[in-house]
mmCIF file of C-alpha atoms and ligand atoms in Angstrom:
data_model
loop_
_atom_site.group_PDB
_atom_site.id
_atom_site.type_symbol
_atom_site.label_atom_id
_atom_site.label_comp_id
_atom_site.label_asym_id
_atom_site.label_seq_id
_atom_site.Cartn_x
_atom_site.Cartn_y
_atom_site.Cartn_z
ATOM 1 C CA MET L 3 103.049 -19.124 -71.946
ATOM 2 C CA GLN L 4 106.651 -19.493 -72.975
ATOM 3 C CA SER L 5 109.152 -16.595 -72.320
ATOM 4 C CA THR L 6 110.583 -15.518 -75.575
ATOM 5 C CA TYR L 7 110.566 -12.106 -76.215
ATOM 6 C CA PRO L 8 113.455 -11.147 -73.659
ATOM 7 C CA HIS L 9 113.789 -8.259 -75.308
ATOM 8 C CA THR L 10 114.976 -5.974 -72.504
ATOM 9 C CA GLU L 11 116.473 -6.203 -68.599
ATOM 10 C CA ARG L 12 114.063 -5.982 -65.848
ATOM 11 C CA THR L 13 115.054 -3.045 -63.608
ATOM 12 C CA ALA L 14 113.125 -1.836 -59.667
ATOM 13 C CA TRP L 15 110.242 -0.707 -61.037
ATOM 14 C CA PRO L 16 111.117 2.478 -60.635
ATOM 15 C CA TYR L 17 107.449 4.569 -59.542
ATOM 16 C CA PRO L 18 104.676 3.573 -56.724
ATOM 17 C CA ARG L 19 102.793 0.540 -56.396
ATOM 18 C CA LEU L 20 99.688 3.330 -55.887
ATOM 19 C CA PHE L 21 98.137 4.864 -59.297
ATOM 20 C CA ALA L 22 95.025 6.500 -58.183
ATOM 21 C CA HIS L 23 92.745 5.934 -61.109
ATOM 22 C CA ARG L 24 91.378 9.048 -63.269
ATOM 23 C CA GLY L 25 92.881 10.983 -60.239
ATOM 24 C CA ALA L 26 90.641 10.185 -57.037
ATOM 25 C CA GLY L 27 89.503 7.201 -57.772
ATOM 26 C CA HIS L 28 85.713 7.745 -56.341
ATOM 27 C CA ILE L 29 86.694 10.979 -53.862
ATOM 28 C CA ALA L 30 86.973 13.749 -56.823
ATOM 29 C CA PRO L 31 85.597 14.378 -60.449
ATOM 30 C CA GLU L 32 87.605 11.773 -62.470
ATOM 31 C CA ASN L 33 89.657 12.844 -65.201
ATOM 32 C CA THR L 34 89.677 16.716 -63.302
ATOM 33 C CA LEU L 35 92.264 18.653 -61.831
ATOM 34 C CA ALA L 36 90.751 18.864 -59.579
ATOM 35 C CA ALA L 37 90.993 14.410 -58.700
ATOM 36 C CA MET L 38 94.708 15.328 -59.731
ATOM 37 C CA ARG L 39 94.836 17.719 -56.575
ATOM 38 C CA VAL L 40 92.907 15.121 -54.771
ATOM 39 C CA GLY L 41 95.443 12.345 -55.136
ATOM 40 C CA HIS L 42 98.302 14.655 -54.263
ATOM 41 C CA GLN L 43 97.024 15.330 -51.304
ATOM 42 C CA LEU L 44 95.869 11.938 -49.683
ATOM 43 C CA GLY L 45 99.676 11.601 -50.123
ATOM 44 C CA TYR L 46 99.330 9.672 -53.188
ATOM 45 C CA GLY L 47 102.526 10.308 -56.379
ATOM 46 C CA ALA L 48 100.876 8.270 -59.165
ATOM 47 C CA VAL L 49 97.974 9.163 -61.113
ATOM 48 C CA GLU L 50 96.145 8.111 -64.008
ATOM 49 C CA PHE L 51 93.743 9.580 -66.408
ATOM 50 C CA ASP L 52 92.527 9.571 -69.941
ATOM 51 C CA ALA L 53 93.378 11.839 -72.853
ATOM 52 C CA LYS L 54 92.022 11.585 -76.112
ATOM 53 C CA LEU L 55 91.177 13.715 -78.672
ATOM 54 C CA SER L 56 88.618 17.476 -79.562
ATOM 55 C CA ARG L 57 87.019 17.937 -83.037
ATOM 56 C CA ASP L 58 90.176 20.285 -83.867
ATOM 57 C CA ALA L 59 92.275 17.642 -82.553
ATOM 58 C CA ILE L 60 93.223 19.241 -78.911
ATOM 59 C CA ALA L 61 94.229 16.790 -76.060
ATOM 60 C CA LEU L 62 91.567 16.282 -73.886
ATOM 61 C CA LEU L 63 90.766 13.777 -70.741
ATOM 62 C CA MET L 64 88.113 12.579 -70.538
ATOM 63 C CA HIS L 65 86.750 8.942 -70.357
ATOM 64 C CA ASP L 66 83.804 8.127 -71.849
ATOM 65 C CA ASP L 67 82.640 9.176 -75.493
ATOM 66 C CA THR L 68 79.710 10.308 -75.188
ATOM 67 C CA LEU L 69 79.416 13.551 -72.469
ATOM 68 C CA GLU L 70 76.556 12.328 -70.419
ATOM 69 C CA ARG L 71 78.221 10.290 -68.029
ATOM 70 C CA THR L 72 80.620 12.901 -66.329
ATOM 71 C CA THR L 73 79.347 16.688 -67.834
ATOM 72 C CA ASN L 74 76.436 18.522 -68.048
ATOM 73 C CA GLY L 75 76.945 18.206 -72.469
ATOM 74 C CA HIS L 76 74.853 15.788 -74.760
ATOM 75 C CA GLY L 77 76.466 14.048 -77.428
ATOM 76 C CA ALA L 78 79.740 11.994 -78.761
ATOM 77 C CA PHE L 79 82.762 14.681 -78.116
ATOM 78 C CA ARG L 80 84.732 13.971 -81.523
ATOM 79 C CA ASP L 81 81.734 15.980 -82.516
ATOM 80 C CA PHE L 82 83.227 18.963 -80.413
ATOM 81 C CA ASP L 83 85.878 21.459 -80.557
ATOM 82 C CA ALA L 84 87.768 22.313 -77.555
ATOM 83 C CA SER L 85 86.242 25.628 -77.145
ATOM 84 C CA ALA L 86 82.901 24.176 -76.571
ATOM 85 C CA LEU L 87 84.450 20.895 -74.618
ATOM 86 C CA LEU L 88 85.813 23.433 -71.936
ATOM 87 C CA ARG L 89 82.716 25.069 -71.277
ATOM 88 C CA LEU L 90 81.030 22.277 -70.170
ATOM 89 C CA ASP L 91 80.282 21.287 -66.154
ATOM 90 C CA ALA L 92 82.536 18.190 -65.613
ATOM 91 C CA GLY L 93 82.485 18.102 -61.816
ATOM 92 C CA ALA L 94 78.541 18.931 -60.820
ATOM 93 C CA TRP L 95 77.823 14.824 -61.028
ATOM 94 C CA HIS L 96 79.905 14.039 -59.257
ATOM 95 C CA SER L 97 78.811 16.439 -56.569
ATOM 96 C CA GLN L 98 77.881 19.818 -55.450
ATOM 97 C CA GLY L 99 81.187 20.749 -54.373
ATOM 98 C CA PHE L 100 83.089 20.405 -57.639
ATOM 99 C CA ALA L 101 80.298 22.034 -58.984
ATOM 100 C CA GLY L 102 82.282 24.197 -62.252
ATOM 101 C CA GLU L 103 85.273 21.850 -62.619
ATOM 102 C CA PRO L 104 85.880 22.162 -66.400
ATOM 103 C CA ILE L 105 87.314 19.174 -68.381
ATOM 104 C CA PRO L 106 91.035 19.865 -68.238
ATOM 105 C CA THR L 107 93.543 19.934 -71.539
ATOM 106 C CA LEU L 108 95.788 17.583 -71.627
ATOM 107 C CA ALA L 109 99.178 20.443 -71.287
ATOM 108 C CA ASP L 110 97.542 21.916 -68.011
ATOM 109 C CA VAL L 111 97.708 18.232 -66.686
ATOM 110 C CA LEU L 112 101.038 17.419 -66.910
ATOM 111 C CA ARG L 113 101.741 21.578 -65.596
ATOM 112 C CA TYR L 114 100.133 20.504 -62.406
ATOM 113 C CA LEU L 115 101.797 16.388 -62.187
ATOM 114 C CA GLY L 116 105.644 18.240 -63.066
ATOM 115 C CA ASP L 117 105.359 20.799 -60.687
ATOM 116 C CA ASN L 118 103.962 18.382 -58.421
ATOM 117 C CA GLY L 119 106.911 16.147 -59.032
ATOM 118 C CA MET L 120 103.864 13.303 -59.648
ATOM 119 C CA VAL L 121 104.246 9.945 -62.002
ATOM 120 C CA ALA L 122 101.073 9.981 -65.039
ATOM 121 C CA ASP L 123 100.515 7.157 -66.506
ATOM 122 C CA VAL L 124 98.752 9.108 -69.436
ATOM 123 C CA GLU L 125 96.327 6.507 -70.898
ATOM 124 C CA ILE L 126 95.646 7.316 -74.647
ATOM 125 C CA LYS L 127 91.292 6.775 -74.422
ATOM 126 C CA PRO L 128 90.971 7.130 -78.519
ATOM 127 C CA CYS L 129 87.483 7.688 -79.696
ATOM 128 C CA PRO L 130 86.508 5.606 -82.281
ATOM 129 C CA GLY L 131 88.768 5.538 -85.280
ATOM 130 C CA ARG L 132 91.174 8.726 -84.421
ATOM 131 C CA GLY L 133 93.733 5.472 -82.320
ATOM 132 C CA ALA L 134 96.721 6.307 -84.759
ATOM 133 C CA GLU L 135 96.263 10.751 -84.622
ATOM 134 C CA THR L 136 95.557 10.478 -80.690
ATOM 135 C CA GLY L 137 98.357 8.487 -79.661
ATOM 136 C CA GLU L 138 100.064 10.775 -82.572
ATOM 137 C CA VAL L 139 98.927 13.971 -80.149
ATOM 138 C CA VAL L 140 99.191 12.915 -77.006
ATOM 139 C CA ALA L 141 102.594 11.747 -77.296
ATOM 140 C CA ARG L 142 104.612 14.650 -79.083
ATOM 141 C CA GLU L 143 102.414 17.352 -76.450
ATOM 142 C CA LEU L 144 104.428 14.210 -73.367
ATOM 143 C CA ALA L 145 107.590 14.563 -74.820
ATOM 144 C CA ALA L 146 107.645 18.318 -75.324
ATOM 145 C CA TYR L 147 106.493 18.348 -72.786
ATOM 146 C CA LEU L 148 109.428 16.525 -70.793
ATOM 147 C CA GLN L 149 111.715 18.883 -73.644
ATOM 148 C CA ALA L 150 110.420 21.695 -71.761
ATOM 149 C CA SER L 151 110.856 19.815 -68.021
ATOM 150 C CA PRO L 152 113.894 17.884 -68.194
ATOM 151 C CA HIS L 153 112.587 17.819 -64.112
ATOM 152 C CA ALA L 154 109.835 15.725 -65.207
ATOM 153 C CA ALA L 155 111.609 13.086 -67.741
ATOM 154 C CA SER L 156 111.929 9.855 -65.405
ATOM 155 C CA GLN L 157 107.505 10.524 -64.337
ATOM 156 C CA PHE L 158 105.028 10.116 -67.374
ATOM 157 C CA PHE L 159 104.305 7.450 -69.484
ATOM 158 C CA VAL L 160 101.813 6.439 -71.359
ATOM 159 C CA SER L 161 99.707 3.292 -71.987
ATOM 160 C CA SER L 162 96.426 2.171 -75.158
ATOM 161 C CA PHE L 163 94.387 -0.680 -75.223
ATOM 162 C CA SER L 164 94.933 0.804 -79.038
ATOM 163 C CA VAL L 165 97.779 -0.374 -81.261
ATOM 164 C CA ASP L 166 97.723 1.934 -83.343
ATOM 165 C CA ALA L 167 97.482 4.770 -80.438
ATOM 166 C CA LEU L 168 100.550 2.319 -79.071
ATOM 167 C CA ARG L 169 102.387 2.501 -82.414
ATOM 168 C CA ALA L 170 101.966 6.022 -83.935
ATOM 169 C CA ALA L 171 102.829 7.050 -79.671
ATOM 170 C CA GLN L 172 106.349 5.010 -80.082
ATOM 171 C CA SER L 173 106.882 6.286 -83.403
ATOM 172 C CA VAL L 174 106.764 9.497 -83.231
ATOM 173 C CA ALA L 175 108.392 10.533 -79.486
ATOM 174 C CA PRO L 176 110.092 6.429 -78.689
ATOM 175 C CA GLN L 177 112.418 8.083 -75.835
ATOM 176 C CA VAL L 178 108.184 8.572 -74.009
ATOM 177 C CA PRO L 179 107.700 4.480 -72.411
ATOM 178 C CA ARG L 180 104.423 2.616 -73.397
ATOM 179 C CA THR L 181 102.507 0.553 -71.924
ATOM 180 C CA LEU L 182 100.108 -2.610 -73.318
ATOM 181 C CA LEU L 183 96.161 -2.470 -71.530
ATOM 182 C CA ALA L 184 95.062 -5.705 -72.587
ATOM 183 C CA GLU L 185 91.638 -7.047 -71.215
ATOM 184 C CA ARG L 186 92.589 -10.429 -71.049
ATOM 185 C CA TYR L 187 96.217 -12.136 -72.048
ATOM 186 C CA ASP L 188 96.593 -13.911 -75.365
ATOM 187 C CA PRO L 189 99.488 -14.801 -77.136
ATOM 188 C CA SER L 190 99.641 -12.239 -79.668
ATOM 189 C CA CYS L 191 99.800 -9.401 -75.751
ATOM 190 C CA ASP L 192 103.741 -11.043 -76.533
ATOM 191 C CA ALA L 193 104.858 -10.017 -80.061
ATOM 192 C CA LEU L 194 102.731 -7.652 -79.602
ATOM 193 C CA LEU L 195 105.273 -5.564 -76.485
ATOM 194 C CA GLN L 196 108.239 -6.398 -78.173
ATOM 195 C CA SER L 197 107.161 -5.218 -81.764
ATOM 196 C CA LEU L 198 105.601 -2.164 -80.156
ATOM 197 C CA GLY L 199 109.116 -1.478 -77.739
ATOM 198 C CA CYS L 200 106.385 -1.700 -74.456
ATOM 199 C CA ARG L 201 108.180 -2.348 -71.094
ATOM 200 C CA THR L 202 104.568 -2.857 -69.179
ATOM 201 C CA PHE L 203 102.038 -5.059 -69.186
ATOM 202 C CA ALA L 204 98.083 -3.800 -67.986
ATOM 203 C CA THR L 205 95.797 -6.052 -67.530
ATOM 204 C CA ASP L 206 92.059 -6.618 -66.100
ATOM 205 C CA HIS L 207 93.317 -7.882 -62.538
ATOM 206 C CA ALA L 208 90.487 -10.021 -62.643
ATOM 207 C CA ALA L 209 92.052 -12.403 -65.894
ATOM 208 C CA LEU L 210 95.286 -12.476 -64.181
ATOM 209 C CA THR L 211 97.522 -14.751 -62.405
ATOM 210 C CA PRO L 212 100.335 -15.616 -60.565
ATOM 211 C CA ASP L 213 101.704 -17.425 -63.588
ATOM 212 C CA LEU L 214 100.862 -14.553 -66.199
ATOM 213 C CA VAL L 215 103.111 -12.577 -63.259
ATOM 214 C CA ALA L 216 106.211 -15.145 -64.137
ATOM 215 C CA HIS L 217 105.677 -15.163 -67.898
ATOM 216 C CA MET L 218 105.552 -11.236 -67.999
ATOM 217 C CA HIS L 219 108.590 -11.572 -66.419
ATOM 218 C CA ALA L 220 110.428 -13.453 -67.458
ATOM 219 C CA SER L 221 109.857 -11.690 -70.563
ATOM 220 C CA GLY L 222 111.507 -8.615 -69.766
ATOM 221 C CA TYR L 223 107.847 -6.899 -68.726
ATOM 222 C CA TRP L 224 106.484 -5.419 -65.572
ATOM 223 C CA VAL L 225 102.844 -5.761 -64.436
ATOM 224 C CA MET L 226 100.150 -3.541 -63.882
ATOM 225 C CA ALA L 227 96.517 -4.535 -62.844
ATOM 226 C CA TYR L 228 93.293 -2.612 -62.964
ATOM 227 C CA THR L 229 91.142 -1.679 -61.335
ATOM 228 C CA ILE L 230 91.711 -2.964 -57.790
ATOM 229 C CA ASN L 231 89.421 -1.344 -55.030
ATOM 230 C CA ASP L 232 90.188 -4.307 -52.112
ATOM 231 C CA VAL L 233 92.514 -4.151 -49.206
ATOM 232 C CA ALA L 234 92.569 -7.683 -49.398
ATOM 233 C CA ARG L 235 92.666 -8.735 -53.029
ATOM 234 C CA ALA L 236 95.411 -5.612 -53.270
ATOM 235 C CA ARG L 237 97.289 -7.858 -50.919
ATOM 236 C CA GLU L 238 97.142 -10.663 -53.109
ATOM 237 C CA ALA L 239 98.256 -9.325 -56.620
ATOM 238 C CA LEU L 240 100.878 -7.330 -55.331
ATOM 239 C CA GLY L 241 101.686 -10.946 -53.213
ATOM 240 C CA TRP L 242 102.187 -12.365 -56.462
ATOM 241 C CA GLY L 243 104.633 -10.005 -57.883
ATOM 242 C CA VAL L 244 102.384 -7.200 -59.406
ATOM 243 C CA ASP L 245 104.624 -4.633 -59.826
ATOM 244 C CA ALA L 246 101.332 -1.273 -59.402
ATOM 245 C CA ILE L 247 97.810 -1.328 -59.094
ATOM 246 C CA PHE L 248 95.692 1.066 -60.143
ATOM 247 C CA THR L 249 92.411 1.899 -56.977
ATOM 248 C CA ASP L 250 89.744 3.468 -56.616
ATOM 249 C CA ALA L 251 89.872 3.191 -53.110
ATOM 250 C CA LEU L 252 91.890 6.154 -51.831
ATOM 251 C CA THR L 253 91.741 5.890 -48.647
ATOM 252 C CA ASP L 254 90.959 2.449 -48.137
ATOM 253 C CA MET L 255 94.522 1.141 -49.805
ATOM 254 C CA ALA L 256 96.265 4.772 -47.815
ATOM 255 C CA ALA L 257 95.522 2.907 -44.411
ATOM 256 C CA ALA L 258 96.763 -1.231 -45.923
ATOM 257 C CA PHE L 259 99.599 0.277 -47.129
ATOM 258 C CA PRO L 260 102.612 1.505 -46.793
ATOM 259 C CA THR L 261 103.604 5.452 -47.609
ATOM 260 C CA ARG L 262 105.962 4.248 -49.493
ATOM 261 C CA HIS L 263 103.346 2.428 -51.623
ATOM 262 C CA ARG L 264 102.528 5.890 -52.448
HETATM 263 O O1 G3P Y 2 95.024 2.242 -67.834
HETATM 264 C C1 G3P Y 2 94.501 1.456 -66.628
HETATM 265 C C2 G3P Y 2 92.795 1.939 -66.400
HETATM 266 O O2 G3P Y 2 91.662 3.254 -66.268
HETATM 267 C C3 G3P Y 2 92.088 1.276 -67.742
HETATM 268 O O3 G3P Y 2 90.751 1.087 -67.532
HETATM 269 O O4 G3P Y 2 88.265 1.732 -68.225
HETATM 270 O O5 G3P Y 2 89.389 3.131 -66.650
HETATM 271 O O6 G3P Y 2 90.509 3.531 -68.129
HETATM 272 P P1 G3P Y 2 89.671 2.733 -67.713
HETATM 273 MG MG1 MG Y 3 91.977 4.529 -67.876
#
């Protein structure tokens, strides 16, 4: 593992150490505005969520390519216009207290997070075959929001497993910071980080080693690890120098780590 791409001077990590995964982890229905509110109420200053496009190219929050797990709809997300998706119930699957919670638009979530001073990792999660289009729409929307809301300028960045999405984001909104997501490191990640102009490498914590963290840091990149729900494992990763972790275990992590981590 050679540090051949010192493309940038790595400065101090500018965000919280703990990111509430999909808004509020397991406590509220993932990728909803209710989840963002719960994350905020629990003292989290940073969230991660997943954005993809409806058939008519509106950016909405959703993890899966299909509707069954987290809504009362059926079928493929990409087969429906936003008007139909926004009528679905995205809360009842979690618990009755959240029944009626809709799928939110990216616009609504950015406004909520920006108004509340929260950091957001906007994961671009394209439906199959829509990587470039999704990257372009999400990055343009983010850039437009940030231009209109300069107070939030340092709060938001994008991430993706989709190289096409990151390349499109880089092309239309180079000023929005980018994170490369990879299930595990391989040497092609080094070249991708450089060519996509990313600042951060994010990977599955199970695939992370202290050597990999050191390699990324020596190359000028920050490191994030998903998804850590065990406090001891979180301590270990942060001890290796991982810059931030994603977690579903909001209350456990809040009890274990100092407030400044959030
Ligand atoms: O962005 C980190 C993490 O969210 C990636 O995995 O499947 O939960 O979107 P996933
Ligand atoms: Mg995600």
